[in-house]
Short mmCIF file of C-alpha atoms and ligand atoms in Angstrom, two decimals:
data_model
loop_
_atom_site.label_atom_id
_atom_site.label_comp_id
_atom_site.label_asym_id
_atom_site.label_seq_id
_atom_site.Cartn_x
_atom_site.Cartn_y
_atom_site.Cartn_z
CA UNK R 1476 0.00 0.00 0.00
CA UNK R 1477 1.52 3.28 -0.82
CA UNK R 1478 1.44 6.47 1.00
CA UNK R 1479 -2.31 7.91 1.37
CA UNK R 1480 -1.35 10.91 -0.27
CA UNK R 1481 -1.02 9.31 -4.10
CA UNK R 1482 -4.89 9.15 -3.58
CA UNK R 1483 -6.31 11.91 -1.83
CA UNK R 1484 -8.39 14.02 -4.10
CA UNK R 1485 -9.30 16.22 -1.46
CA UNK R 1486 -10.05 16.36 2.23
CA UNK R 1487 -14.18 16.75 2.38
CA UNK R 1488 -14.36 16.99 6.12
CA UNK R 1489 -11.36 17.71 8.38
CA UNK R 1490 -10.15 16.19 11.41
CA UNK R 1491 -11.58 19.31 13.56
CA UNK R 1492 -15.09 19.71 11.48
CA UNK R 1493 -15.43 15.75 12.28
CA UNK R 1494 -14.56 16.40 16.28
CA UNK R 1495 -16.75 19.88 16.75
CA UNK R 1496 -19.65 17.68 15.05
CA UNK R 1497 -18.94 15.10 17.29
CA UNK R 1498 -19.27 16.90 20.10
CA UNK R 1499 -22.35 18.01 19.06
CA UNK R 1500 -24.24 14.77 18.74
CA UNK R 1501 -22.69 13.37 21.67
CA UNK R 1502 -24.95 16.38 23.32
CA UNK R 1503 -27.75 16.07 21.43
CA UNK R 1504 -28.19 12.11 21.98
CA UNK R 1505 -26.70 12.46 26.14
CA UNK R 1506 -29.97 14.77 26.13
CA UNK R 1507 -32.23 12.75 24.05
CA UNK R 1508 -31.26 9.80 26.43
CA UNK R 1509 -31.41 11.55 30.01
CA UNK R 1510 -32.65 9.41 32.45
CA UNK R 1511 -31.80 6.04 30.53
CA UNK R 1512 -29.57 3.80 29.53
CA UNK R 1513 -28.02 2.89 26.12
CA UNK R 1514 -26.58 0.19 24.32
CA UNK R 1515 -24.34 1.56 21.90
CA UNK R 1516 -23.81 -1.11 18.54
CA UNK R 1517 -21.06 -0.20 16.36
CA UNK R 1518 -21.43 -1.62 12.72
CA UNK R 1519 -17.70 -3.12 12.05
CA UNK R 1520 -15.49 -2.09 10.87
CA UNK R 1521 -16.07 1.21 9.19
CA UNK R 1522 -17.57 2.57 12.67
CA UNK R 1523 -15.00 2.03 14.99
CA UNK R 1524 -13.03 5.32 15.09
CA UNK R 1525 -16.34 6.84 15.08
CA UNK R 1526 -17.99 5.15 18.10
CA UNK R 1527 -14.51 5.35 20.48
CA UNK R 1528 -14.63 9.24 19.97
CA UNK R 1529 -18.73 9.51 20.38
CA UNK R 1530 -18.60 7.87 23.58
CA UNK R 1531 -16.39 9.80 25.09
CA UNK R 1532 -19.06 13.05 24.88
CA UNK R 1533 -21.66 10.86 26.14
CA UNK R 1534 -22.59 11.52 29.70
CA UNK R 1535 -25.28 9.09 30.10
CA UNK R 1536 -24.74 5.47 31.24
CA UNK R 1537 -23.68 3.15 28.19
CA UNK R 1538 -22.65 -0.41 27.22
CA UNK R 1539 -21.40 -1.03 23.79
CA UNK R 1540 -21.25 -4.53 21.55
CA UNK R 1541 -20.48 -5.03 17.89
CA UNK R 1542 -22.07 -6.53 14.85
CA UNK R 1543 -20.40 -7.15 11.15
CA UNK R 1544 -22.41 -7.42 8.57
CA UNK R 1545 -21.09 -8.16 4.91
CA UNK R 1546 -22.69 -7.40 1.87
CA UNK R 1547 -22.42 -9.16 -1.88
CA UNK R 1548 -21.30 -6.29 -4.07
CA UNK R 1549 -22.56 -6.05 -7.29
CA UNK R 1550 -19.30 -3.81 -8.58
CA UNK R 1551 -16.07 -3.80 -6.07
CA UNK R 1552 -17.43 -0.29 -4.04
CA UNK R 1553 -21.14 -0.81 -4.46
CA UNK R 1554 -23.57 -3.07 -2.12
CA UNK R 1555 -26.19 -5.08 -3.41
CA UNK R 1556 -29.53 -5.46 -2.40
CA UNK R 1557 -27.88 -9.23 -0.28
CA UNK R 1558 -26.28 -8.31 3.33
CA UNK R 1559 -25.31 -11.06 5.85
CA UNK R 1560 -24.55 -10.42 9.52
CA UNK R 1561 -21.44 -12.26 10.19
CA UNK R 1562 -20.99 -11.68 14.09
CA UNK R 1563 -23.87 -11.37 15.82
CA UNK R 1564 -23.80 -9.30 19.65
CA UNK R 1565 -22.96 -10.74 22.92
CA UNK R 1566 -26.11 -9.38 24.67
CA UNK R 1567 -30.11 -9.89 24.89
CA UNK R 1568 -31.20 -6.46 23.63
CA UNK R 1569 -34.69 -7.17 24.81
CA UNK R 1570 -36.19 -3.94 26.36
CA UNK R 1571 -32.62 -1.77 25.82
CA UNK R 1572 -32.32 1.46 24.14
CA UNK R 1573 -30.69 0.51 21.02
CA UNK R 1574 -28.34 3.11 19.37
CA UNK R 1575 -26.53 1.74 16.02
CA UNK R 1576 -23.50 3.02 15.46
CA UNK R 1577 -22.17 3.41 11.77
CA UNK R 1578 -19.70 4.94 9.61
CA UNK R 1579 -21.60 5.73 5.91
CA UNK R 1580 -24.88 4.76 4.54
CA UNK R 1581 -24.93 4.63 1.17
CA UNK R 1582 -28.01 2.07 -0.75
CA UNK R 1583 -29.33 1.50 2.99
CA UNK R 1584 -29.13 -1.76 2.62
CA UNK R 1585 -26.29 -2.95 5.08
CA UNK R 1586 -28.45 -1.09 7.79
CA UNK R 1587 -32.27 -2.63 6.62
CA UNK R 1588 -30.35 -5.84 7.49
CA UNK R 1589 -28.85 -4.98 10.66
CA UNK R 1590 -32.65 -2.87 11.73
CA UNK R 1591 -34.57 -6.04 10.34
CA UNK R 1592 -32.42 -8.54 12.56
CA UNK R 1593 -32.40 -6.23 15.68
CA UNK R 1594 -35.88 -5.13 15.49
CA UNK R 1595 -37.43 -8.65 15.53
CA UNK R 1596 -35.75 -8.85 18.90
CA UNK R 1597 -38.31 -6.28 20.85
CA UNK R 1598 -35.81 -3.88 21.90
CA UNK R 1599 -37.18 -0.80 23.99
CA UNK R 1600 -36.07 1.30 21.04
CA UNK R 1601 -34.15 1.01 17.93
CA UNK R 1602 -32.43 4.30 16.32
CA UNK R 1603 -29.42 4.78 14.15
CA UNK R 1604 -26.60 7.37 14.63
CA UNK R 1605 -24.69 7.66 11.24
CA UNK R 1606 -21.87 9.77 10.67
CA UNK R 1607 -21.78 10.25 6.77
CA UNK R 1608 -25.28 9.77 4.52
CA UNK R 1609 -24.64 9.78 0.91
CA UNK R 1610 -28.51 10.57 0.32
CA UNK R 1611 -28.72 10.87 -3.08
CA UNK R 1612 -27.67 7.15 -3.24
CA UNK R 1613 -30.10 5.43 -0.63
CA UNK R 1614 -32.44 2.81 -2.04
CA UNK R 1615 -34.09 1.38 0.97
CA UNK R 1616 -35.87 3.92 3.07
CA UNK R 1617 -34.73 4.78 6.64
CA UNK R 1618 -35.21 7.41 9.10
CA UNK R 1619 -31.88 8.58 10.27
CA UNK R 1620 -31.92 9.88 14.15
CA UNK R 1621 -28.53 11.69 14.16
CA UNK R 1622 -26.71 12.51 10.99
CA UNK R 1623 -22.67 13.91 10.89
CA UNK R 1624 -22.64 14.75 7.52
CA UNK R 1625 -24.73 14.55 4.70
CA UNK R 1626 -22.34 14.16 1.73
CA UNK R 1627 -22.50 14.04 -1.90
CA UNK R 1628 -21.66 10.19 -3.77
CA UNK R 1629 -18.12 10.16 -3.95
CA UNK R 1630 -16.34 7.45 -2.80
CA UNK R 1631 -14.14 8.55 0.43
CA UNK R 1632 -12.16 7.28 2.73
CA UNK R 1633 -10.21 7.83 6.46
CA UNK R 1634 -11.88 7.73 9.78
CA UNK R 1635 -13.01 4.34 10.13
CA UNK R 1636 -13.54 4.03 5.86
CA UNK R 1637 -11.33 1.97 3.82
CA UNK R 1638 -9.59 1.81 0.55
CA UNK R 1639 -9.48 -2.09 0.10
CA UNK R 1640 -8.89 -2.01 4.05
CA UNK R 1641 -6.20 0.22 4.45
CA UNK R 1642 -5.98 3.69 6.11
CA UNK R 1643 -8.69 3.82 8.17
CA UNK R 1644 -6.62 5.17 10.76
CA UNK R 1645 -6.29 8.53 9.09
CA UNK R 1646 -7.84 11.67 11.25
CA UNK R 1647 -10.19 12.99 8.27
CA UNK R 1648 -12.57 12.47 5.83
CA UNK R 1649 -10.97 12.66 2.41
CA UNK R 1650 -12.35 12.01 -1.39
CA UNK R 1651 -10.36 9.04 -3.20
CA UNK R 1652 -8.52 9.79 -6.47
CA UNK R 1653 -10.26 6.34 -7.88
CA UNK R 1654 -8.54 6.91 -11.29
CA UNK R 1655 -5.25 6.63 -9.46
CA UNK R 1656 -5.81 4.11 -6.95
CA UNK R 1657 -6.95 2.28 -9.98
CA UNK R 1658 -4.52 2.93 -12.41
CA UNK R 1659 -1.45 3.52 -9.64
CA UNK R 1660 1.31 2.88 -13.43
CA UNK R 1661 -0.89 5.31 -14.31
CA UNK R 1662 0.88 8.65 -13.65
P1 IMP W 478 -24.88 0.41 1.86
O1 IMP W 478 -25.29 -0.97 2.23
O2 IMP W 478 -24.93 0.62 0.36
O3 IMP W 478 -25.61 1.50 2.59
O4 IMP W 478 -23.35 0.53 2.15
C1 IMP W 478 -22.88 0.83 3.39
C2 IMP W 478 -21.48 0.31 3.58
O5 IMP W 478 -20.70 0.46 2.39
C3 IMP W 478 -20.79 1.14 4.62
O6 IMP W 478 -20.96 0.56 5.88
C4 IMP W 478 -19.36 1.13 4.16
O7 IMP W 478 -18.71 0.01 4.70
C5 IMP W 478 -19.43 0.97 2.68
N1 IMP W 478 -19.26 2.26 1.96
C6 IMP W 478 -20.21 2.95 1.29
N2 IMP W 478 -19.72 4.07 0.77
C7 IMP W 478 -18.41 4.10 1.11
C8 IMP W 478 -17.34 5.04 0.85
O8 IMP W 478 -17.49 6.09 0.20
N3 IMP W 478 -16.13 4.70 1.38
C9 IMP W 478 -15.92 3.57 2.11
N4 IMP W 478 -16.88 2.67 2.38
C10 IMP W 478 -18.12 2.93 1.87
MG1 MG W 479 -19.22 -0.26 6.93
#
């Protein structure tokens, strides 16, 4: 894998726009939540970096479990209409707040798998924190609770997003160069 920097188009959010947001939805869902307690489910693997920094502007009480969920793509960065959970929680979520924690939604359809399979279990409630919506893409209808960003349908990565895996470590949101990543002999 080369440097990140071969395929950065552009950075769409920064590291500091992503924290100050942050910050704001931990307040808005620690308020929405007073006086109960929350199960926090972070979609793997994309939501990771997302969740760790969330929780730590929460100030009411929280557990947190993980689910991963893998989808047949009909092209190599596009989901198809099939998703499959492949690790399923640790806890009953009967009667819990349910907040599900992810990093993009793009068709919809990784999360109408992951609400179909966690609604049927009666939680108390069932709502879904995202921190990018590509809108103009979805395909299966969904109310959103708590949005980060809407963005427009480029293909990004950083934060929790891959490229084929790598560099989800970086601090930002940035737009992939796909001609390059593609075509690295390219240029
Ligand atoms: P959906 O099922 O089409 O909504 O796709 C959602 C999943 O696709 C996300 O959880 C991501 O893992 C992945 N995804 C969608 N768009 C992007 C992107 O721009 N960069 C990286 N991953 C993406
Ligand atoms: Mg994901």
């Amino acid at each position: 894998m080369r440097d990140y920097h071969e395929y950065l188009k552009e950075i769409l959010v920064s590291e500091e726009a992503l924290q100050a947001r942050i910050v704001e939805l931990g307040a808005e869902i620690s308020r929405d939540y007073q006086g109960e307690e929350l199960l926090l489910v972070c979609i793997l693997r994309g939501g990771v970096m997302f969740m760790t920094d969330l929780m730590r502007h929460l100030d009411v009480p929280h557990a947190i479990e993980f689910m991963a969920v893998s989808s047949y793509g009909v092209g190599k960065r596009q989901t198809s209409g099939q998703a499959r959970i492949t690790l399923d929680l640790n806890t009953d979520i009967l009667d819990k707040h349910v907040l599900i924690v992810e990093d993009i939604i793009d068709s919809g359809h990784t999360l109408a798998a992951v609400v179909g399979m966690l609604s049927s279990r009666n939680p108390a409630s069932l709502h879904i924190c995202t921190l990018l919506d590509k809108v103009s893409r979805r395909e299966v209808d969904m109310p959103i609770r708590y949005t980060g960003f809407e963005i427009e349908d480029k293909f990004v990565f950083g934060y929790g997003l891959d490229l084929d895996e790598y560099y989800r470590n970086l601090p930002f949101i940035g737009v992939v160069d796909l001609d390059k990543f593609e075509n690295p002999e390219a240029s």
